[in-house]
Amino acid sequence: MKVVLIGAGRLATNLGVALREAGEDIKQVYSRTMESADVLAAKTDAEAVTDISEITPDADIYIVSVKDSVLQTLIPQLCKGREERLFVHTAGSMPMDIFKGYARRYGVFYPMQTFSKERRADFRQITCFLEASDWDVMAQLHSVAESIGSRAMELDTERRRYLHLAAVFACNFANHCYDLAAEVLKRHDIPFDVMLPLIDETAAKVHSLSPSEAQTGPAVRYDRNVIGAQMQLLTDDPQTQQIYEQLSKSIHDKLQSKED
C-alpha cells in the first residue's frame, strides 16, 4: 500500500514508523517545514515535501494528521486532482464529513492514545476508532489497523466526540494534575519520582475496578479537617487551591449521588 503522511507531528511520527515496519510503502511526508518533514521521512524511507503541489497524485491512502485548526483549510488543496483517492484524518474531535465535496472516498482513523516523538507507542495496545464513507473504505481501514496490530472499533462522528472528551479527562487533565503535584514537590525539594509507584498503582487499579470503586483520599469521606488544612497550604497559589477545592467537591458529590 502506497501511503502519504500529511503532517509530521507526534501521532504521524508513531503511525508512520509503525506502518513502515509493517511493510507499507511510505511514499512521502508533507509538513509545512522541511525540518519536520525530513526527520519523519528519514525514519520511514520517504520523500520529504513542503509544497502541496509536490504531493504525489497516485498514493493509495493519504493520512492527514494536522492540527484541527489547519485541517479544514488544508483539505480542499490536498484533495484537488486526487478526488478518487482515499483520504482519512486522525482527529478525535473532527467530523468525517469534513472531506465531503472534496473527495469521494474518505474516513477517520483515530488511534486513541497519547503520543510523543521521543517515546515509541505500541500499536498492539491501542484501539483505532474507524469511520468510513462506504463499506469498501471501512474494509481498507480495518486492514490498516490489522497491519500494525491494533484493535479496530467502528465509531461514528457523534460518539467519537464524546470519546475524545473522555480522553481529555482521563489523559490530559490527569497529566495536568501530575504537573501540579510536581510543582508542589519541587517547591519543597521532594523528587517527583516518589509519586511514580502511586501513579502506577492508581492506573493499574482501574483495570479491575471501576474508577468510582478505586477512588480513595480525603474527598471520598469529605474529611473537612484534611481538606481545609491542605487548602491552607495552597494559599499562595489560588488557582491550584481552587482546582483542589472543585475536584474534592466533585469527587464527594459524585460518590454521594451513587449512594443516594
mmCIF file of N, CA, C and O in Angstrom, residues 194-249:
data_model
loop_
_atom_site.group_PDB
_atom_site.id
_atom_site.type_symbol
_atom_site.label_atom_id
_atom_site.label_comp_id
_atom_site.label_asym_id
_atom_site.label_seq_id
_atom_site.Cartn_x
_atom_site.Cartn_y
_atom_site.Cartn_z
ATOM 1 N N VAL A 194 9.055 9.984 43.518
ATOM 2 C CA VAL A 194 8.419 9.296 44.654
ATOM 3 C C VAL A 194 6.933 9.067 44.389
ATOM 4 O O VAL A 194 6.295 8.233 45.044
ATOM 5 N N MET A 195 6.384 9.811 43.417
ATOM 6 C CA MET A 195 4.968 9.669 43.060
ATOM 7 C C MET A 195 4.706 8.496 42.132
ATOM 8 O O MET A 195 3.565 8.047 41.990
ATOM 9 N N LEU A 196 5.731 8.013 41.442
ATOM 10 C CA LEU A 196 5.523 7.045 40.366
ATOM 11 C C LEU A 196 4.854 5.745 40.814
ATOM 12 O O LEU A 196 3.943 5.263 40.136
ATOM 13 N N PRO A 197 5.243 5.136 41.947
ATOM 14 C CA PRO A 197 4.523 3.931 42.380
ATOM 15 C C PRO A 197 3.042 4.199 42.648
ATOM 16 O O PRO A 197 2.186 3.357 42.353
ATOM 17 N N LEU A 198 2.743 5.375 43.185
ATOM 18 C CA LEU A 198 1.348 5.742 43.450
ATOM 19 C C LEU A 198 0.584 5.931 42.142
ATOM 20 O O LEU A 198 -0.550 5.443 41.993
ATOM 21 N N ILE A 199 1.200 6.608 41.187
ATOM 22 C CA ILE A 199 0.565 6.824 39.888
ATOM 23 C C ILE A 199 0.323 5.486 39.193
ATOM 24 O O ILE A 199 -0.757 5.234 38.645
ATOM 25 N N ASP A 200 1.346 4.619 39.211
ATOM 26 C CA ASP A 200 1.224 3.320 38.553
ATOM 27 C C ASP A 200 0.121 2.471 39.178
ATOM 28 O O ASP A 200 -0.653 1.821 38.470
ATOM 29 N N GLU A 201 0.046 2.460 40.498
ATOM 30 C CA GLU A 201 -0.974 1.647 41.178
ATOM 31 C C GLU A 201 -2.374 2.205 40.927
ATOM 32 O O GLU A 201 -3.328 1.452 40.722
ATOM 33 N N THR A 202 -2.496 3.522 40.902
ATOM 34 C CA THR A 202 -3.795 4.147 40.627
ATOM 35 C C THR A 202 -4.299 3.747 39.239
ATOM 36 O O THR A 202 -5.467 3.400 39.063
ATOM 37 N N ALA A 203 -3.394 3.785 38.251
ATOM 38 C CA ALA A 203 -3.778 3.398 36.887
ATOM 39 C C ALA A 203 -4.069 1.909 36.803
ATOM 40 O O ALA A 203 -5.007 1.486 36.114
ATOM 41 N N ALA A 204 -3.275 1.105 37.511
ATOM 42 C CA ALA A 204 -3.455 -0.349 37.448
ATOM 43 C C ALA A 204 -4.789 -0.777 38.050
ATOM 44 O O ALA A 204 -5.416 -1.730 37.573
ATOM 45 N N LYS A 205 -5.234 -0.080 39.078
ATOM 46 C CA LYS A 205 -6.464 -0.490 39.765
ATOM 47 C C LYS A 205 -7.693 -0.454 38.863
ATOM 48 O O LYS A 205 -8.590 -1.282 39.001
ATOM 49 N N VAL A 206 -7.726 0.520 37.926
ATOM 50 C CA VAL A 206 -8.933 0.636 37.098
ATOM 51 C C VAL A 206 -8.986 -0.417 35.991
ATOM 52 O O VAL A 206 -9.932 -0.438 35.208
ATOM 53 N N HIS A 207 -7.990 -1.307 35.953
ATOM 54 C CA HIS A 207 -8.087 -2.465 35.070
ATOM 55 C C HIS A 207 -9.016 -3.523 35.664
ATOM 56 O O HIS A 207 -9.547 -4.363 34.943
ATOM 57 N N SER A 208 -9.204 -3.467 36.984
ATOM 58 C CA SER A 208 -10.043 -4.473 37.639
ATOM 59 C C SER A 208 -11.181 -3.867 38.452
ATOM 60 O O SER A 208 -12.117 -4.566 38.833
ATOM 61 N N LEU A 209 -11.108 -2.572 38.733
ATOM 62 C CA LEU A 209 -12.161 -1.869 39.472
ATOM 63 C C LEU A 209 -12.680 -0.717 38.623
ATOM 64 O O LEU A 209 -11.957 -0.182 37.781
ATOM 65 N N SER A 210 -13.928 -0.325 38.853
ATOM 66 C CA SER A 210 -14.412 0.887 38.196
ATOM 67 C C SER A 210 -13.696 2.083 38.826
ATOM 68 O O SER A 210 -13.227 2.005 39.967
ATOM 69 N N PRO A 211 -13.573 3.208 38.117
ATOM 70 C CA PRO A 211 -12.936 4.385 38.711
ATOM 71 C C PRO A 211 -13.581 4.806 40.034
ATOM 72 O O PRO A 211 -12.879 5.202 40.969
ATOM 73 N N SER A 212 -14.900 4.688 40.126
ATOM 74 C CA SER A 212 -15.570 5.045 41.387
ATOM 75 C C SER A 212 -15.145 4.128 42.523
ATOM 76 O O SER A 212 -14.900 4.578 43.648
ATOM 77 N N GLU A 213 -15.030 2.838 42.231
ATOM 78 C CA GLU A 213 -14.615 1.882 43.250
ATOM 79 C C GLU A 213 -13.162 2.078 43.658
ATOM 80 O O GLU A 213 -12.782 1.808 44.809
ATOM 81 N N ALA A 214 -12.349 2.560 42.737
ATOM 82 C CA ALA A 214 -10.921 2.737 43.014
ATOM 83 C C ALA A 214 -10.616 4.046 43.726
ATOM 84 O O ALA A 214 -9.505 4.240 44.220
ATOM 85 N N GLN A 215 -11.587 4.944 43.807
ATOM 86 C CA GLN A 215 -11.337 6.279 44.370
ATOM 87 C C GLN A 215 -11.037 6.204 45.857
ATOM 88 O O GLN A 215 -11.741 5.544 46.623
ATOM 89 N N THR A 216 -9.973 6.876 46.268
ATOM 90 C CA THR A 216 -9.617 6.985 47.691
ATOM 91 C C THR A 216 -9.300 8.442 47.996
ATOM 92 O O THR A 216 -9.362 9.297 47.119
ATOM 93 N N GLY A 217 -8.926 8.714 49.243
ATOM 94 C CA GLY A 217 -8.493 10.054 49.627
ATOM 95 C C GLY A 217 -9.498 10.792 50.486
ATOM 96 O O GLY A 217 -10.631 10.334 50.691
ATOM 97 N N PRO A 218 -9.102 11.958 51.006
ATOM 98 C CA PRO A 218 -9.964 12.706 51.943
ATOM 99 C C PRO A 218 -11.284 13.159 51.338
ATOM 100 O O PRO A 218 -12.271 13.307 52.060
ATOM 101 N N ALA A 219 -11.337 13.349 50.008
ATOM 102 C CA ALA A 219 -12.573 13.838 49.400
ATOM 103 C C ALA A 219 -13.662 12.771 49.406
ATOM 104 O O ALA A 219 -14.851 13.101 49.377
ATOM 105 N N VAL A 220 -13.281 11.485 49.450
ATOM 106 C CA VAL A 220 -14.278 10.404 49.441
ATOM 107 C C VAL A 220 -15.197 10.542 50.647
ATOM 108 O O VAL A 220 -16.423 10.428 50.542
ATOM 109 N N ARG A 221 -14.599 10.771 51.796
ATOM 110 C CA ARG A 221 -15.384 10.926 53.035
ATOM 111 C C ARG A 221 -15.612 12.399 53.380
ATOM 112 O O ARG A 221 -16.200 12.721 54.397
ATOM 113 N N TYR A 222 -15.120 13.243 52.516
ATOM 114 C CA TYR A 222 -15.160 14.697 52.698
ATOM 115 C C TYR A 222 -14.676 15.083 54.091
ATOM 116 O O TYR A 222 -15.382 15.722 54.878
ATOM 117 N N ASP A 223 -13.441 14.698 54.362
ATOM 118 C CA ASP A 223 -12.782 15.000 55.631
ATOM 119 C C ASP A 223 -12.402 16.481 55.634
ATOM 120 O O ASP A 223 -11.375 16.894 55.090
ATOM 121 N N ARG A 224 -13.261 17.283 56.250
ATOM 122 C CA ARG A 224 -13.083 18.732 56.199
ATOM 123 C C ARG A 224 -11.785 19.195 56.851
ATOM 124 O O ARG A 224 -11.195 20.201 56.449
ATOM 125 N N ASN A 225 -11.331 18.474 57.874
ATOM 126 C CA ASN A 225 -10.089 18.867 58.546
ATOM 127 C C ASN A 225 -8.902 18.744 57.591
ATOM 128 O O ASN A 225 -8.082 19.662 57.472
ATOM 129 N N VAL A 226 -8.802 17.611 56.921
ATOM 130 C CA VAL A 226 -7.695 17.398 55.988
ATOM 131 C C VAL A 226 -7.818 18.346 54.792
ATOM 132 O O VAL A 226 -6.836 18.982 54.376
ATOM 133 N N ILE A 227 -9.016 18.424 54.243
ATOM 134 C CA ILE A 227 -9.225 19.279 53.069
ATOM 135 C C ILE A 227 -8.910 20.740 53.408
ATOM 136 O O ILE A 227 -8.212 21.434 52.648
ATOM 137 N N GLY A 228 -9.384 21.198 54.544
ATOM 138 C CA GLY A 228 -9.126 22.577 54.960
ATOM 139 C C GLY A 228 -7.643 22.834 55.165
ATOM 140 O O GLY A 228 -7.121 23.880 54.748
ATOM 141 N N ALA A 229 -6.957 21.889 55.795
ATOM 142 C CA ALA A 229 -5.523 22.052 56.042
ATOM 143 C C ALA A 229 -4.742 22.073 54.737
ATOM 144 O O ALA A 229 -3.804 22.871 54.566
ATOM 145 N N GLN A 230 -5.118 21.209 53.804
ATOM 146 C CA GLN A 230 -4.388 21.176 52.540
ATOM 147 C C GLN A 230 -4.687 22.402 51.687
ATOM 148 O O GLN A 230 -3.801 22.909 50.991
ATOM 149 N N MET A 231 -5.899 22.908 51.754
ATOM 150 C CA MET A 231 -6.208 24.144 51.032
ATOM 151 C C MET A 231 -5.410 25.309 51.607
ATOM 152 O O MET A 231 -4.985 26.209 50.877
ATOM 153 N N GLN A 232 -5.182 25.281 52.918
ATOM 154 C CA GLN A 232 -4.388 26.322 53.556
ATOM 155 C C GLN A 232 -2.952 26.319 53.011
ATOM 156 O O GLN A 232 -2.333 27.376 52.851
ATOM 157 N N LEU A 233 -2.443 25.135 52.719
ATOM 158 C CA LEU A 233 -1.088 25.023 52.170
ATOM 159 C C LEU A 233 -0.988 25.649 50.781
ATOM 160 O O LEU A 233 0.116 25.936 50.309
ATOM 161 N N LEU A 234 -2.122 25.840 50.130
ATOM 162 C CA LEU A 234 -2.148 26.385 48.768
ATOM 163 C C LEU A 234 -2.560 27.856 48.726
ATOM 164 O O LEU A 234 -2.899 28.379 47.670
ATOM 165 N N THR A 235 -2.493 28.524 49.872
ATOM 166 C CA THR A 235 -2.920 29.927 49.950
ATOM 167 C C THR A 235 -2.168 30.807 48.966
ATOM 168 O O THR A 235 -2.733 31.738 48.377
ATOM 169 N N ASP A 236 -0.887 30.503 48.733
ATOM 170 C CA ASP A 236 -0.069 31.323 47.828
ATOM 171 C C ASP A 236 -0.285 30.968 46.355
ATOM 172 O O ASP A 236 0.321 31.587 45.483
ATOM 173 N N ASP A 237 -1.118 29.977 46.094
ATOM 174 C CA ASP A 237 -1.388 29.548 44.717
ATOM 175 C C ASP A 237 -2.897 29.397 44.552
ATOM 176 O O ASP A 237 -3.433 28.294 44.514
ATOM 177 N N PRO A 238 -3.613 30.523 44.454
ATOM 178 C CA PRO A 238 -5.082 30.481 44.467
ATOM 179 C C PRO A 238 -5.708 29.672 43.330
ATOM 180 O O PRO A 238 -6.757 29.071 43.516
ATOM 181 N N GLN A 239 -5.068 29.639 42.167
ATOM 182 C CA GLN A 239 -5.631 28.863 41.062
ATOM 183 C C GLN A 239 -5.604 27.367 41.379
ATOM 184 O O GLN A 239 -6.602 26.658 41.198
ATOM 185 N N THR A 240 -4.462 26.871 41.872
ATOM 186 C CA THR A 240 -4.371 25.460 42.240
ATOM 187 C C THR A 240 -5.270 25.167 43.438
ATOM 188 O O THR A 240 -5.879 24.092 43.520
ATOM 189 N N GLN A 241 -5.389 26.119 44.351
ATOM 190 C CA GLN A 241 -6.282 25.957 45.501
ATOM 191 C C GLN A 241 -7.725 25.769 45.038
ATOM 192 O O GLN A 241 -8.457 24.910 45.547
ATOM 193 N N GLN A 242 -8.115 26.554 44.035
ATOM 194 C CA GLN A 242 -9.479 26.438 43.505
ATOM 195 C C GLN A 242 -9.684 25.088 42.814
ATOM 196 O O GLN A 242 -10.740 24.460 42.955
ATOM 197 N N ILE A 243 -8.674 24.630 42.069
ATOM 198 C CA ILE A 243 -8.761 23.312 41.426
ATOM 199 C C ILE A 243 -8.917 22.229 42.488
ATOM 200 O O ILE A 243 -9.751 21.324 42.353
ATOM 201 N N TYR A 244 -8.115 22.316 43.555
ATOM 202 C CA TYR A 244 -8.191 21.341 44.651
ATOM 203 C C TYR A 244 -9.603 21.307 45.241
ATOM 204 O O TYR A 244 -10.190 20.231 45.447
ATOM 205 N N GLU A 245 -10.159 22.493 45.490
ATOM 206 C CA GLU A 245 -11.484 22.572 46.108
ATOM 207 C C GLU A 245 -12.557 21.996 45.182
ATOM 208 O O GLU A 245 -13.420 21.210 45.623
ATOM 209 N N GLN A 246 -12.507 22.353 43.899
ATOM 210 C CA GLN A 246 -13.520 21.888 42.959
ATOM 211 C C GLN A 246 -13.427 20.381 42.739
ATOM 212 O O GLN A 246 -14.457 19.692 42.658
ATOM 213 N N LEU A 247 -12.211 19.847 42.636
ATOM 214 C CA LEU A 247 -12.061 18.408 42.456
ATOM 215 C C LEU A 247 -12.538 17.647 43.685
ATOM 216 O O LEU A 247 -13.198 16.604 43.569
ATOM 217 N N SER A 248 -12.211 18.152 44.866
ATOM 218 C CA SER A 248 -12.646 17.493 46.101
ATOM 219 C C SER A 248 -14.169 17.452 46.181
ATOM 220 O O SER A 248 -14.763 16.419 46.513
ATOM 221 N N LYS A 249 -14.790 18.562 45.839
ATOM 222 C CA LYS A 249 -16.254 18.616 45.872
ATOM 223 C C LYS A 249 -16.850 17.683 44.819
ATOM 224 O O LYS A 249 -17.846 16.982 45.086
#
